[in-house]
mmCIF file of C-alpha atoms in Angstrom:
data_model
loop_
_atom_site.group_PDB
_atom_site.id
_atom_site.type_symbol
_atom_site.label_atom_id
_atom_site.label_comp_id
_atom_site.label_asym_id
_atom_site.label_seq_id
_atom_site.Cartn_x
_atom_site.Cartn_y
_atom_site.Cartn_z
ATOM 1 C CA MET A 252 29.711 125.525 13.857
ATOM 2 C CA GLU A 253 33.116 125.629 14.738
ATOM 3 C CA PRO A 254 35.207 127.978 16.691
ATOM 4 C CA LYS A 255 37.109 130.057 14.014
ATOM 5 C CA SER A 256 41.257 128.295 15.846
ATOM 6 C CA ASP A 257 39.538 124.727 15.860
ATOM 7 C CA ALA A 258 38.565 125.240 12.173
ATOM 8 C CA GLN A 259 42.292 126.596 11.020
ATOM 9 C CA GLU A 260 43.937 123.605 12.991
ATOM 10 C CA LYS A 261 41.762 121.170 11.123
ATOM 11 C CA ASP A 262 42.396 122.876 7.632
ATOM 12 C CA LEU A 263 46.257 122.720 8.837
ATOM 13 C CA ALA A 264 45.711 118.970 9.855
ATOM 14 C CA CYS A 265 44.680 118.442 6.799
ATOM 15 C CA ARG A 266 46.980 120.145 4.230
ATOM 16 C CA LEU A 267 49.894 118.747 6.258
ATOM 17 C CA ALA A 268 48.203 115.106 6.399
ATOM 18 C CA TYR A 269 48.199 115.575 2.291
ATOM 19 C CA GLU A 270 51.388 116.670 2.192
ATOM 20 C CA PHE A 271 53.152 113.832 3.856
ATOM 21 C CA ILE A 272 51.240 111.414 1.394
ATOM 22 C CA LEU A 273 51.966 113.202 -1.624
ATOM 23 C CA GLU A 274 55.902 112.705 0.043
ATOM 24 C CA SER A 275 54.988 109.045 0.699
ATOM 25 C CA VAL A 276 53.418 108.303 -2.205
ATOM 26 C CA LYS A 277 57.034 109.667 -4.330
ATOM 27 C CA GLU A 278 59.072 107.844 -2.135
ATOM 28 C CA ASP A 279 57.052 104.619 -2.857
ATOM 29 C CA GLN A 280 55.956 103.856 0.520
ATOM 30 C CA GLU A 281 52.849 101.418 1.196
ATOM 31 C CA PHE A 282 50.094 104.060 2.329
ATOM 32 C CA GLU A 283 49.062 101.529 5.027
ATOM 33 C CA ASN A 284 51.779 101.772 6.617
ATOM 34 C CA LEU A 285 52.122 105.078 7.346
ATOM 35 C CA GLU A 286 51.808 106.514 11.252
ATOM 36 C CA PHE A 287 48.432 108.476 11.308
ATOM 37 C CA VAL A 288 47.051 106.014 9.158
ATOM 38 C CA ASN A 289 44.517 103.395 10.298
ATOM 39 C CA LYS A 290 45.313 100.075 9.380
ATOM 40 C CA GLU A 291 42.435 98.199 9.274
ATOM 41 C CA LEU A 292 40.157 100.787 6.472
ATOM 42 C CA PRO A 293 43.272 102.840 5.787
ATOM 43 C CA HIS A 294 40.996 104.081 2.531
ATOM 44 C CA LYS A 295 38.700 106.152 5.466
ATOM 45 C CA THR A 296 41.517 108.262 6.199
ATOM 46 C CA ILE A 297 41.965 109.694 2.234
ATOM 47 C CA ASP A 298 38.186 109.320 2.201
ATOM 48 C CA LYS A 299 38.255 112.135 4.992
ATOM 49 C CA LEU A 300 40.405 114.436 3.759
ATOM 50 C CA ILE A 301 38.850 114.483 0.103
ATOM 51 C CA ASN A 302 35.945 115.525 2.291
ATOM 52 C CA HIS A 303 37.479 118.280 3.792
ATOM 53 C CA PHE A 304 38.865 119.402 0.529
ATOM 54 C CA GLU A 305 35.460 119.448 -0.841
ATOM 55 C CA LYS A 306 34.298 121.718 1.628
ATOM 56 C CA THR A 307 36.959 124.050 0.674
ATOM 57 C CA GLU A 308 36.673 123.733 -3.155
ATOM 58 C CA GLU A 309 40.318 122.329 -3.617
ATOM 59 C CA TYR A 310 38.861 119.560 -6.152
ATOM 60 C CA GLU A 311 42.722 119.581 -7.888
ATOM 61 C CA LYS A 312 43.569 117.570 -4.383
ATOM 62 C CA CYS A 313 40.794 115.829 -4.199
ATOM 63 C CA SER A 314 41.064 113.846 -7.530
ATOM 64 C CA THR A 315 45.176 113.753 -6.346
ATOM 65 C CA LEU A 316 43.550 111.968 -3.245
ATOM 66 C CA GLN A 317 40.910 109.867 -5.187
ATOM 67 C CA LYS A 318 43.400 108.557 -7.552
ATOM 68 C CA ILE A 319 46.309 107.353 -4.864
ATOM 69 C CA LYS A 320 43.504 105.961 -2.651
ATOM 70 C CA TYR A 321 42.617 103.535 -6.373
ATOM 71 C CA ASN A 322 46.047 103.189 -7.551
ATOM 72 C CA ARG A 323 47.342 101.759 -4.111
ATOM 73 C CA LEU A 324 44.716 100.457 -2.926
ATOM 74 C CA LEU A 325 42.392 99.033 -5.058
ATOM 75 C CA GLU A 326 44.771 95.985 -5.439
ATOM 76 C CA TYR A 327 44.120 95.049 -1.507
ATOM 77 C CA SER A 328 40.529 93.061 -1.852
ATOM 78 C CA LYS A 329 39.946 93.144 2.004
ATOM 79 C CA TYR A 330 39.370 97.305 2.025
ATOM 80 C CA ASN A 331 36.181 96.688 -0.314
ATOM 81 C CA LEU A 332 36.964 100.036 -2.355
#
């Protein structure tokens, strides 16, 4: 079990990443070019966030991230979604 402060920091980081992704999508930026995204496997970043929000039972965020994942990355066959 994570110490409370570590869990809070992780939660805050996930929330900030989520908001940053939403803003980037609104601004029509390429998801793969965002600083914190794994350039080789950008969908893995979204998968980590989805996993986090499933644990916190924030399913609307999960749904939004799933849509972004498939709408933005599906065209790139190299990611094997």
